[in-house]
Coordinates of C-alpha atoms in Angstrom, one line a residue:
Chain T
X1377 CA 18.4 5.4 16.6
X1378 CA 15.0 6.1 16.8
X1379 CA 12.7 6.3 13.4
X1380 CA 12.6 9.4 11.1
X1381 CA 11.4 12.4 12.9
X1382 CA 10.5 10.2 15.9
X1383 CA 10.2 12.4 19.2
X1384 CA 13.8 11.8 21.4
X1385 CA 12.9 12.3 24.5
X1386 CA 15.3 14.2 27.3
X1387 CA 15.8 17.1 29.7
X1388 CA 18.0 19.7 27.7
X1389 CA 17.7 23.4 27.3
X1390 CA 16.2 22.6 23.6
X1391 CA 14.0 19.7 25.3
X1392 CA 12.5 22.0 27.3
X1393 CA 12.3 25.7 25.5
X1394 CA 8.3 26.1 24.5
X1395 CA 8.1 25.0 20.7
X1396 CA 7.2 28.3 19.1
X1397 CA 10.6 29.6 20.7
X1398 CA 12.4 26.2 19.3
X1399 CA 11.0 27.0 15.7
X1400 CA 11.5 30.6 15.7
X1401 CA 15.5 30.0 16.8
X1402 CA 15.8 27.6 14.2
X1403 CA 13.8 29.6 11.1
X1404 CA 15.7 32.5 12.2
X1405 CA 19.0 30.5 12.6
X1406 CA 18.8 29.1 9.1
X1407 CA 17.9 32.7 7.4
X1408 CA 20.6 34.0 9.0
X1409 CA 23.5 31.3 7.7
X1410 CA 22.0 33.1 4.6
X1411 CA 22.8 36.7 5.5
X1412 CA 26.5 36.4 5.4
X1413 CA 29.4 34.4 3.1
X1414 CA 32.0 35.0 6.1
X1415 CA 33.1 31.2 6.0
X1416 CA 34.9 31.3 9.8
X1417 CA 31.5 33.1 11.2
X1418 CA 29.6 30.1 9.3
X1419 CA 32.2 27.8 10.7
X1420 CA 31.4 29.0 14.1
X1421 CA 27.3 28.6 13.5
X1422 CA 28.0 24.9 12.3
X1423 CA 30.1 24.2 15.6
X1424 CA 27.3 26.1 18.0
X1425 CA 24.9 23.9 16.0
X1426 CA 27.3 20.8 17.1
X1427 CA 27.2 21.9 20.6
X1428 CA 23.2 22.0 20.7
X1429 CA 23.2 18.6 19.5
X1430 CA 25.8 17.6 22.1
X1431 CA 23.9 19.0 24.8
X1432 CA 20.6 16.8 23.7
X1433 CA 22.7 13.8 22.9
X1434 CA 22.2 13.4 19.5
X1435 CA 25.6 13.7 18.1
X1436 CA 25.2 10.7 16.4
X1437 CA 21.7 11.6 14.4
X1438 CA 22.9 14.9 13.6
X1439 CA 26.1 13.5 11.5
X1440 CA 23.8 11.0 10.2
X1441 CA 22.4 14.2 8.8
X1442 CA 25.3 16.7 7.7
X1443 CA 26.3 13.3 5.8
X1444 CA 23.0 13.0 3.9
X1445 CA 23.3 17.5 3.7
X1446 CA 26.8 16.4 2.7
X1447 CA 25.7 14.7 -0.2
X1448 CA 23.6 17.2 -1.6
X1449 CA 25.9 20.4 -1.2
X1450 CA 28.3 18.6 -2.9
X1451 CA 26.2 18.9 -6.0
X1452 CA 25.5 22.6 -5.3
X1453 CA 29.2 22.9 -4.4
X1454 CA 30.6 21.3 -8.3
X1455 CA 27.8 23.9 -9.6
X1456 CA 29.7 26.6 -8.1
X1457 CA 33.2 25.4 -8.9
X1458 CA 32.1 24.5 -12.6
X1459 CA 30.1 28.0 -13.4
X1460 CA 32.1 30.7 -11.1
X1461 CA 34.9 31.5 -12.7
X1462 CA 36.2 34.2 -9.3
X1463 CA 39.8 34.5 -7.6
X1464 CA 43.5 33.2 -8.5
X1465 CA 42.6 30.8 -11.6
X1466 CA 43.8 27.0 -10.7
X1467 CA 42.1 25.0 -13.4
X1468 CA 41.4 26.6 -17.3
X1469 CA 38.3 25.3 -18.4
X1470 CA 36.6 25.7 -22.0
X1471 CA 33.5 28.3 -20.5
X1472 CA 36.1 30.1 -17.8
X1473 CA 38.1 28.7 -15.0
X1474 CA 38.2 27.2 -11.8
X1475 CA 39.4 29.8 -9.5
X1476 CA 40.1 30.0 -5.2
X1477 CA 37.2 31.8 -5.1
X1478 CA 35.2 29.5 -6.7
X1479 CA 36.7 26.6 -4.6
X1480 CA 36.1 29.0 -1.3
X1481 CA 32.0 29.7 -3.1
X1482 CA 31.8 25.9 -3.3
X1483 CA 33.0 25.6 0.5
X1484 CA 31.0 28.0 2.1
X1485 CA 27.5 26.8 0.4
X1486 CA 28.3 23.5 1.9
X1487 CA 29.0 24.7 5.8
X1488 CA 26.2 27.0 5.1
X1489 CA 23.8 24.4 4.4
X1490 CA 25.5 22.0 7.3
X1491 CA 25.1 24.7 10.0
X1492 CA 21.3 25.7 8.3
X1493 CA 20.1 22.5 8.9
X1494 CA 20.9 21.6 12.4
X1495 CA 18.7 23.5 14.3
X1496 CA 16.2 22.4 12.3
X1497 CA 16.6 19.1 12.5
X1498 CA 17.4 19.3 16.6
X1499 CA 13.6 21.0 16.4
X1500 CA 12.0 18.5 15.3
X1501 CA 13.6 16.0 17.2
X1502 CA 13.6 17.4 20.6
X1503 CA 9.6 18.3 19.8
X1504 CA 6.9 16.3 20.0
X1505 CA 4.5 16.9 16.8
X1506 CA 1.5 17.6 19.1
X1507 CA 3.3 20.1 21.2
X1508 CA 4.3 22.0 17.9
X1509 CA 1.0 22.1 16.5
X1510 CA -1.1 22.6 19.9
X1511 CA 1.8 26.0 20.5
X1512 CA 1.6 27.3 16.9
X1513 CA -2.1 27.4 17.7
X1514 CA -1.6 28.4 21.1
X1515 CA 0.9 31.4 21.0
X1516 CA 1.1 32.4 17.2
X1517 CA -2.5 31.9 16.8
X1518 CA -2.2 29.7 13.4
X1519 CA -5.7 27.9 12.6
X1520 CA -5.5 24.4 13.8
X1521 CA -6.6 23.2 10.4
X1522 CA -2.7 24.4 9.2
X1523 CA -1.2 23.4 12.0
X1524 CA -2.7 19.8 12.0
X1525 CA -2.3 19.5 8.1
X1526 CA 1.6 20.4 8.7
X1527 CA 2.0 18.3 11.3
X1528 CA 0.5 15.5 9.9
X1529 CA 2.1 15.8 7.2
X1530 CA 5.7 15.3 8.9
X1531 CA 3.6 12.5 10.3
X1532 CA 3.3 10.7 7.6
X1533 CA 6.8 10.8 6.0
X1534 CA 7.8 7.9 8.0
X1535 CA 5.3 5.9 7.5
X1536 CA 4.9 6.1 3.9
X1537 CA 8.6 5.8 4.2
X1538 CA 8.4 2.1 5.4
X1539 CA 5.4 1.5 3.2
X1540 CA 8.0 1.9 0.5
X1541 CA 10.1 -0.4 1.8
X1542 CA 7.5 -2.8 2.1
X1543 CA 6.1 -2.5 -1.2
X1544 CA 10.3 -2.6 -2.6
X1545 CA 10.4 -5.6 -0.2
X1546 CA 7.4 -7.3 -1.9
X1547 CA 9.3 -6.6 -5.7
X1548 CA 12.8 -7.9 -4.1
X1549 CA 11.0 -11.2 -3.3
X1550 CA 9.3 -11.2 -6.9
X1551 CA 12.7 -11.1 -8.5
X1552 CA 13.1 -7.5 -9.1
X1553 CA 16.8 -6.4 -8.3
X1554 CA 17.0 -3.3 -7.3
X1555 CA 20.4 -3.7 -6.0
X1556 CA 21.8 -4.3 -10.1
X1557 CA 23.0 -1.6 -12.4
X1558 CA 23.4 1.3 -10.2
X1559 CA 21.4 4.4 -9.5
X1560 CA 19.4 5.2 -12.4
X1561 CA 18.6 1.1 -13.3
X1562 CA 17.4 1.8 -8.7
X1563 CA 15.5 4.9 -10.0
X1564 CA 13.8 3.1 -13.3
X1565 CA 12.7 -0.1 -11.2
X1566 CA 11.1 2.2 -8.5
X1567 CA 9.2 5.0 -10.9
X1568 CA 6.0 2.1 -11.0
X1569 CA 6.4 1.2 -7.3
X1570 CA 5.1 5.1 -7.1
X1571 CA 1.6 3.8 -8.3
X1572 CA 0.6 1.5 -5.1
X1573 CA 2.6 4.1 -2.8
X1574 CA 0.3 7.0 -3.7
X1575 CA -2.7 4.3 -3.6
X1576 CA -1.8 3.2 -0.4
X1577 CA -1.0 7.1 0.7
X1578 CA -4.6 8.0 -0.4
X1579 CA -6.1 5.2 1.3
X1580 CA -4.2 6.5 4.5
X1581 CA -4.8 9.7 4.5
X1582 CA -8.5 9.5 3.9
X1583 CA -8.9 6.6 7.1
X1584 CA -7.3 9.7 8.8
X1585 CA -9.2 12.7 7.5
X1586 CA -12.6 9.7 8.6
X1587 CA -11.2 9.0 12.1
X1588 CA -10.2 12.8 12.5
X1589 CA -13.9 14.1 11.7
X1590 CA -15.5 11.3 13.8
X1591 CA -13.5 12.3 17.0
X1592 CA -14.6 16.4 15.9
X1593 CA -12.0 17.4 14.2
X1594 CA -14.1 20.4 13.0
X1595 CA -14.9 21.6 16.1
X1596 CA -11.6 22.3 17.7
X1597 CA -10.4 25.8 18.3
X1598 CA -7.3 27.9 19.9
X1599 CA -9.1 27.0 23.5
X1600 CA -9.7 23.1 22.6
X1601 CA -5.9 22.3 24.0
X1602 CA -5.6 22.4 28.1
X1603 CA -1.5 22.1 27.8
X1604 CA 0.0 26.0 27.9
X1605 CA 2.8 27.0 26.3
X1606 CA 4.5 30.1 28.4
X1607 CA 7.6 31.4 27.3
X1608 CA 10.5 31.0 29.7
X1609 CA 13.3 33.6 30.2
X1610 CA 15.6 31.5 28.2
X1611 CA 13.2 31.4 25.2
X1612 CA 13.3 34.8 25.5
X1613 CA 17.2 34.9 26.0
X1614 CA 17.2 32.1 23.0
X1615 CA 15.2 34.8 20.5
X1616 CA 17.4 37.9 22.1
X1617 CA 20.7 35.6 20.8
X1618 CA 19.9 34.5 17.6
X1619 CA 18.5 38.1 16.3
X1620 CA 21.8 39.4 17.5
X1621 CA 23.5 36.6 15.7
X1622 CA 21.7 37.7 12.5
X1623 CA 22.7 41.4 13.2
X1624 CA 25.9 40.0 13.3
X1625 CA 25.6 38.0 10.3
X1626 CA 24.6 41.1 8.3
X1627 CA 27.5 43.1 9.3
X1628 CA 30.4 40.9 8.6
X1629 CA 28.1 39.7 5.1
Chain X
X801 CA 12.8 -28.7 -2.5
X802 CA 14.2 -28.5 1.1
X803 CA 14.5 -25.6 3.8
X804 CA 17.0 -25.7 6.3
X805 CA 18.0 -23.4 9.1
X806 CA 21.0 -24.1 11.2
X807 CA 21.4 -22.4 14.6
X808 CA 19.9 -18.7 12.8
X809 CA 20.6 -15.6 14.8
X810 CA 19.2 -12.6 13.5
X811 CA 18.0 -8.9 14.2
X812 CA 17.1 -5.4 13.0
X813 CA 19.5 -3.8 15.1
X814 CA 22.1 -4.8 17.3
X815 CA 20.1 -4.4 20.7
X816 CA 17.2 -6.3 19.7
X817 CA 17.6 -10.1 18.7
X818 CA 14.5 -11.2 16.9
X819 CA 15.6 -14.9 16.1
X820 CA 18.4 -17.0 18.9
X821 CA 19.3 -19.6 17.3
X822 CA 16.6 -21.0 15.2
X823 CA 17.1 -24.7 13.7
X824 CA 14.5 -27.0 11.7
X825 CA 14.0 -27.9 8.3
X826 CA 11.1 -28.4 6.1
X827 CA 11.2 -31.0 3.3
X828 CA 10.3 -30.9 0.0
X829 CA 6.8 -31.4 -0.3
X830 CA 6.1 -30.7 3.2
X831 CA 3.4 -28.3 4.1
X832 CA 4.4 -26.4 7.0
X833 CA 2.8 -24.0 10.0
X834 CA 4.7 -21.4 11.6
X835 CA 2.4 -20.6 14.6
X836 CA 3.2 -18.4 17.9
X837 CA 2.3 -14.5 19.6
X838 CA 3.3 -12.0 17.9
X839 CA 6.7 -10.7 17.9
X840 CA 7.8 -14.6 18.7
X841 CA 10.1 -14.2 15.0
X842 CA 8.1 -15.7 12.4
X843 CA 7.8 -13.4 10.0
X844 CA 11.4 -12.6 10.6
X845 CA 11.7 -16.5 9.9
X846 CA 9.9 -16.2 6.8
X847 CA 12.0 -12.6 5.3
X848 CA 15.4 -15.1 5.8
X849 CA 13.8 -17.7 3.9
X850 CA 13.9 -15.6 0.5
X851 CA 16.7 -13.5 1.2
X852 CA 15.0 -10.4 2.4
X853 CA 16.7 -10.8 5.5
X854 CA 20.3 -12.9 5.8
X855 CA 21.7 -14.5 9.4
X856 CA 24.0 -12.9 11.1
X857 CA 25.1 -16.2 12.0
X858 CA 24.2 -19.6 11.3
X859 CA 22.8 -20.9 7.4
X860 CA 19.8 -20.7 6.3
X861 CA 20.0 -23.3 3.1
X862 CA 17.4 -23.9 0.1
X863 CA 18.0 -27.3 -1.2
X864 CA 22.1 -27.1 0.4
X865 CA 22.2 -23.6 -0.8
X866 CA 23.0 -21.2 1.6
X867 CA 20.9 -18.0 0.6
X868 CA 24.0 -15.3 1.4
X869 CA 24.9 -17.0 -2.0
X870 CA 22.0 -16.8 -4.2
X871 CA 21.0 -13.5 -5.6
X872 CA 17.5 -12.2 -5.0
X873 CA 16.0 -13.2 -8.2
X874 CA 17.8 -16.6 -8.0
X875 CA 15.8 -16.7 -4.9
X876 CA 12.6 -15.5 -6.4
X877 CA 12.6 -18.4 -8.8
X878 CA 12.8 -20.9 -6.1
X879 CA 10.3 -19.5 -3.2
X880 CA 7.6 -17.6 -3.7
X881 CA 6.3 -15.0 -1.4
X882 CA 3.0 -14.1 -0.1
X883 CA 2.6 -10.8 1.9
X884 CA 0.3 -10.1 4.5
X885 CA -0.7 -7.2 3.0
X886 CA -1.3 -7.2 -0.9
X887 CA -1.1 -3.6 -1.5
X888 CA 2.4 -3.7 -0.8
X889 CA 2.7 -6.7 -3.6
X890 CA 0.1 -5.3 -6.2
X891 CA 1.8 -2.5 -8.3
X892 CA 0.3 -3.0 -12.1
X893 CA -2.6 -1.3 -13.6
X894 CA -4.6 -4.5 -14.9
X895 CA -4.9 -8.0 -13.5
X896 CA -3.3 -9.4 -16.6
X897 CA 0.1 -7.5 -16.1
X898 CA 0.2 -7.8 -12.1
X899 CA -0.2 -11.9 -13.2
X900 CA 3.2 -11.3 -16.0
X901 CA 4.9 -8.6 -13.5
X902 CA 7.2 -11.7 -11.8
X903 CA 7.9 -13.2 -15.5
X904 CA 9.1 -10.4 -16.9
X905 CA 11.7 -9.2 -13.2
X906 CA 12.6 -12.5 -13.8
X907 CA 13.5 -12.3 -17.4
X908 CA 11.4 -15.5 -18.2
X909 CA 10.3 -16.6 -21.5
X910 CA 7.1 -13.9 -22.0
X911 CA 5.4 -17.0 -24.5
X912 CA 5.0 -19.7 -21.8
X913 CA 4.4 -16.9 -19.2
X914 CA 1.5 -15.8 -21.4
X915 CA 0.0 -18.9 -21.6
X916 CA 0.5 -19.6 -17.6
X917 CA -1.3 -16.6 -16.8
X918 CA -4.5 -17.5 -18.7
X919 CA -4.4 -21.0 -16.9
X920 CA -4.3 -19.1 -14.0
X921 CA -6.9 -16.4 -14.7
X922 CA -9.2 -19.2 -16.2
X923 CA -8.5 -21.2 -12.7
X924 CA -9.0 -18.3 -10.4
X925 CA -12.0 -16.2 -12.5
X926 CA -10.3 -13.2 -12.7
X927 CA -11.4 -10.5 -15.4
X928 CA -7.7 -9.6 -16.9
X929 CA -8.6 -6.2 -17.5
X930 CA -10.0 -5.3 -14.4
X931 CA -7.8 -2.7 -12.4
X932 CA -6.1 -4.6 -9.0
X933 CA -6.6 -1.5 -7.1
X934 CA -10.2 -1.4 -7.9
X935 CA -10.8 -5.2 -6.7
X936 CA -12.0 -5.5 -2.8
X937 CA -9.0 -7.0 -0.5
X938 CA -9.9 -10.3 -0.8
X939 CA -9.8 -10.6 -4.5
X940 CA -7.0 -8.7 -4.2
X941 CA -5.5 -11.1 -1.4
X942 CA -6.2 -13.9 -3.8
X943 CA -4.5 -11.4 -7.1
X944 CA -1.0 -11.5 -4.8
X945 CA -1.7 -15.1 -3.9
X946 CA -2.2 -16.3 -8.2
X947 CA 1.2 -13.6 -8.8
X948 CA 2.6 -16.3 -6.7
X949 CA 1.0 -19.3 -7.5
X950 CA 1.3 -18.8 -11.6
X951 CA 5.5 -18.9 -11.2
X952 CA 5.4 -22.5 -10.6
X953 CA 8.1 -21.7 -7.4
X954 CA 9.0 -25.2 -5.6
X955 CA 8.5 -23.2 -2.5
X956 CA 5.5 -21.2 -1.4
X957 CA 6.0 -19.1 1.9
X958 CA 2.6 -17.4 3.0
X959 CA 2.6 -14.8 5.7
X960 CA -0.8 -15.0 7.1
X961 CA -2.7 -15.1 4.2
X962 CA -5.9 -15.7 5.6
X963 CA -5.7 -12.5 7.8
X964 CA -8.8 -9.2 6.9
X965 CA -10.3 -12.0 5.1
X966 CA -14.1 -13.4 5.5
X967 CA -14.7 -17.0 6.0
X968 CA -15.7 -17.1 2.2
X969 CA -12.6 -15.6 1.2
X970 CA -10.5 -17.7 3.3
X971 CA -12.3 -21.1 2.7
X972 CA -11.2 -20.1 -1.5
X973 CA -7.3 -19.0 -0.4
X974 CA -6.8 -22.0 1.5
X975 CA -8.0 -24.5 -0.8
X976 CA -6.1 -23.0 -3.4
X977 CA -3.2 -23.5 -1.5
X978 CA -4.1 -27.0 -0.9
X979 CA -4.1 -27.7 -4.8
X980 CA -1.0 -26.0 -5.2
X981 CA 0.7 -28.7 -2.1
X982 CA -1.3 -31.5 -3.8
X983 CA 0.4 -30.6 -7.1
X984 CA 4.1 -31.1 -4.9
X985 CA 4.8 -27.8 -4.2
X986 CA 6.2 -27.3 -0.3
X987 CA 3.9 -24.8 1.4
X988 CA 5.4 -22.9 4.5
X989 CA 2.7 -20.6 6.2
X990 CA 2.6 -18.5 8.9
X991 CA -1.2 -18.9 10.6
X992 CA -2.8 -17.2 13.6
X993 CA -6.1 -19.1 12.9
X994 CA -5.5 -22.5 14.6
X995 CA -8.6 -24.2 13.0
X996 CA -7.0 -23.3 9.3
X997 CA -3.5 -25.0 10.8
X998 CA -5.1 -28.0 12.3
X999 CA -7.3 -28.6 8.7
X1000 CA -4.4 -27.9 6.2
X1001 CA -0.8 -28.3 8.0
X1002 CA 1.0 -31.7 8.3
X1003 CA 3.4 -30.3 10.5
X1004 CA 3.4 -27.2 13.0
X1005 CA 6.3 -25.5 14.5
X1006 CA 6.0 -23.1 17.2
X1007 CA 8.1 -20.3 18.1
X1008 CA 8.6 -18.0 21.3
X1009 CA 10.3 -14.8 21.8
X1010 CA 13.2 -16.1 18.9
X1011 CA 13.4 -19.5 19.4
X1012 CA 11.9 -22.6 18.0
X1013 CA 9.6 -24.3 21.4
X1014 CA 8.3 -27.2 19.3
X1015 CA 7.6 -29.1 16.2
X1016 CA 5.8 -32.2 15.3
X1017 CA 3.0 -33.2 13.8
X1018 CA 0.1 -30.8 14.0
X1019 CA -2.2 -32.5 16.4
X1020 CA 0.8 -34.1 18.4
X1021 CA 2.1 -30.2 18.9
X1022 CA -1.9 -28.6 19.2
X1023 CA -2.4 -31.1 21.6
X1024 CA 0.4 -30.6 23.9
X1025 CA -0.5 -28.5 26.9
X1026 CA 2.8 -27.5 27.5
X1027 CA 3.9 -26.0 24.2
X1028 CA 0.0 -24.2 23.7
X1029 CA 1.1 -22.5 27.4
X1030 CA 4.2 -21.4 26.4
X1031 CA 3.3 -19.7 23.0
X1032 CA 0.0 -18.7 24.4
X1033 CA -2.0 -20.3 21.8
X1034 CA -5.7 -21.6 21.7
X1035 CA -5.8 -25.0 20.3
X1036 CA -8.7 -25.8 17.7
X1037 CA -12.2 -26.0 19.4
X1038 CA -12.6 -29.9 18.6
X1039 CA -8.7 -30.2 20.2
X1040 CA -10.0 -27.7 23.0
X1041 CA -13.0 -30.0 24.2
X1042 CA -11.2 -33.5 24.2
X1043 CA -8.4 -31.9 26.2
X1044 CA -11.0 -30.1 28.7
X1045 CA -12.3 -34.1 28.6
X1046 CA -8.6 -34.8 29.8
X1047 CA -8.8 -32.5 32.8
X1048 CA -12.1 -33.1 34.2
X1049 CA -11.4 -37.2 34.4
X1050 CA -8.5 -38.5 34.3
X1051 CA -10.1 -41.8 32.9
X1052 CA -10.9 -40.5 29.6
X1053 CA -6.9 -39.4 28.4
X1054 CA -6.9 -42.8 26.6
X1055 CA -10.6 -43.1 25.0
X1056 CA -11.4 -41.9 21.5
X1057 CA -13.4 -39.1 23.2
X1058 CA -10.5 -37.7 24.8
X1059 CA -8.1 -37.9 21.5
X1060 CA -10.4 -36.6 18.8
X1061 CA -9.1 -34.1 16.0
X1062 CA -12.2 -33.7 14.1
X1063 CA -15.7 -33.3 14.6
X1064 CA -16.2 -36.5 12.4
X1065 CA -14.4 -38.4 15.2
X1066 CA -15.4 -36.6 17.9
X1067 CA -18.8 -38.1 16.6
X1068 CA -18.0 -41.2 16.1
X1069 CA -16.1 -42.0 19.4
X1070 CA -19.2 -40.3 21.1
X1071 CA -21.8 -42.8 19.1
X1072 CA -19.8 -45.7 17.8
X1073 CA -22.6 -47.4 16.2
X1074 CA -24.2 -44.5 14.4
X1075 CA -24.2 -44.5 10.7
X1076 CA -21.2 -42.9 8.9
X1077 CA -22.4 -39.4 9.0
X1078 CA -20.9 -36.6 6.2
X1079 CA -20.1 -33.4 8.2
X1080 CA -19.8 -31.4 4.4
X1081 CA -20.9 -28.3 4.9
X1082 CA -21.2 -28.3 8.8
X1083 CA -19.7 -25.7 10.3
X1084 CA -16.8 -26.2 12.9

């Protein structure tokens, strides 16, 4: 697999849709698993969501991530199930009761948040970073300055990512276990680690913010990029789906 | 204390095997150079030597002890570990507590360790209350290297530490290092600069693209044509001349000319009946 948020290259339909369309379909896609609670509508977002992924071969990435969104719906999902007492009571508990509905609450959050985050996540995959900053400047006329910062800043997760491991490598090999006593002994050992991360992250970022203004970073406007970013029918077709999905959404909500 | 490796295999991921069987062993005492191009697996070499990294097959043993059965911190007490970079090692707010940071991961008695670390502070001049990340990279190069030094490990494994530094800076690194081999402690480094290998290392191994090519002595292995083609390494300049002596006559491969490692000897087989001269100070 390639690194976090690294470009994967291919051919696809979402390979090759211009950017702006790509991030429009999958801001749009997300808000709309918000619009409705119909769990077998959800259920059918979260398989089309599957499909997209299939058709850019990344099957295996994207259950890498509904395991990781896994994870944290099931917090959100025992919220639910603790604190909405709704439907045929199964469980009495001291505040109210564990009901269907609260169990059916608790489901739907977590194929809502599974099917949210897909297209999403197939954005950013199936995009290179410059193409999605150069097109948000491009087509939806964002100042560069935002677009860069954003961009950069996705940049940057993965590499302060592995400076983290570096700097919990360099602890490991001065005796520091953080592989004893479980998650909150994993979370106490790493709370001082934080200080040379944001020292080496402010290092970074200012060797960046140097080399950007020496190569003119200031000077660069909407007409600096030579790559264009048309929209294609199916961008169009891509938009025209998703805001009938939405409508769609809203009526069965 | 002894190192052994015994036929390691080992990779980050299943498609890209960084180390093909990899066998040597350094003894105790021993000071050691890990030399080759980047990418050849020496870093990779070093991680599996403190249990960063474990073999997917073959043993990689400290003194008969494979590491896949020592715990981290076990580990930590016998080898000591010297990044390339010390901003990944340096995590404490003054000198003083980055010098006690490994005493107290390694739950060691905080009396002795307090006493250690103003040897060591005394030894190296530090200012205990100065902040690390305030200190320029050398100082803090030589901050990571006293954190290491002021365990008393056994084993010392450096991983380039002379790398971003000046000549200055390297010059007081490396002759650290030297005390800390004279006082018995084995010394395993991984060294681009091939004049600091030929003046500190007693033995060299090289390695290519995962494997181990050579290993002898240092000037038997910088001398051999064959191995310095196939890890693409430049041999010292002293060690570069005599063998450029070797090419352009044949004649001289036997003559003191010809087999010179230093520039003392270099001088003398030049002008046998000059006076002993001292090259102190000389630069290489």
């Amino acid at each position: 697999m390639n690194g976090f948020l690294e470009y994967v290259p291919g051919t696809s339909l979402l390979h090759r849709m211009n950017p702006v369309a790509k991030l429009l379909f999958a801001v749009i896609f997300a808000i709309m698993c918000f619009c409705t609670s119909n769990l077998v509508f959800l259920g059918a977002m979260l398989v089309l969501g599957l499909v997209m992924a299939a058709s850019c071969g990344m099957m295996r990435q994207t259950f890498g991530l509904m395991k990781a969104v896994f994870v944290f719906s099931l917090i959100l999902a025992l919220l639910l199930i603790l604190t909405s007492s709704s439907g045929e009571p199964l469980v009495d508990l001291p505040w109210g009761y564990i009901g269907t509905g609260s169990i059916l609450a608790a489901v739907t959050t977590s194929v809502r948040l599974e099917a949210a985050a897909i297209p999403l996540f197939l954005t950013f995959y199936v995009t290179k970073m410059s193409d999605l900053s150069n097109s948000v400047v491009k087509v939806l006329h964002v100042p560069y300055k935002y677009a860069f910062t954003f961009t950069s800043t996705v940049h940057f997760i993965p590499v302060f990512m592995n400076d983290m491991k570096g700097i919990m490598e360099a602890q490991t090999a001065r005796g520091v276990e953080f592989d004893q006593g479980g998650f909150v002994n994993k979370v106490r050992l790493m709370v001082p680690l934080c200080v040379p991360l944001l020292v080496s992250s402010v290092r970074k970022t200012n060797s960046a913010a140097i080399a950007a203004e020496v190569r003119g970073f200031n000077l660069r406007t909407r007409e600096s990029g030579y790559k264009q970013y048309p929209f294609a029918a199916y961008d169009i077709a891509a938009l025209v789906l998703v805001i009938a999905l939405v409508v769609v959404a809203v009526i069965l909500h | 204390m002894t190192i052994e490796f015994r036929d390691v295999h080992a990779s980050y991921d299943a498609n890209t095997p960084i180390l093909r069987g990899v066998s040597f062993t350094v003894n105790d005492g021993e000071f050691v150079a890990f030399v080759g191009t980047n990418g050849a697996g020496k870093s990779t070499t070093m991680r599996l030597v403190n249990g960063l990294m474990k073999p997917e097959s073959g043993e990689v043993l400290i003194d008969g002890v494979p590491t896949t059965q020592l715990k981290t911190s076990e580990l930590a007490r016998r080898v000591g570990f010297l990044f390339q970079n010390p901003d990944s090692q340096i995590c404490c707010n003054t000198v003083r507590e980055e010098l006690l940071f490994g005493f107290r991961a390694l739950k060691m008695d905080m009396d002795d360790a307090a006493r250690r670390v103003d040897g060591i502070i005394a030894e190296f001049g530090f200012n205990p209350d100065d902040d690390p990340f305030l200190l320029n990279r050398g100082t803090r190069q030589l901050l990571a290297l006293a954190s290491i030094v002021v365990l008393e490990t056994p084993v010392v494994v450096l991983d380039e530490p002379t790398t971003g530094l000046d000549f200055r800076e390297c010059v007081k690194v490396m002759d650290i290092i030297r005390r800390l081999h004279e006082r018995g402690t084995t010394v395993v480094m991984v060294c681009h600069d091939m004049e600091v290998v030929a003046d500190f290392a007693e033995r060299v191994i090289v390695m290519s693209d995962g494997l181990v090519v050579d290993q002898g002595p240092t000037f038997e292995v910088l001398r051999n044509r064959r191995t310095l083609e196939a890890a693409s390494l430049v041999p010292p300049q002293i060690v570069d001349i005599s063998l450029a002596l070797q090419l352009m006559d044949p004649a001289l491969v036997e003559s003191p000319i010809a087999r010179a490692n230093t520039l003392a000897e270099l001088y003398a087989a030049i002008a046998p009946d000059a006076q002993a001269v001292s090259f102190e100070g000389v630069a290489r």
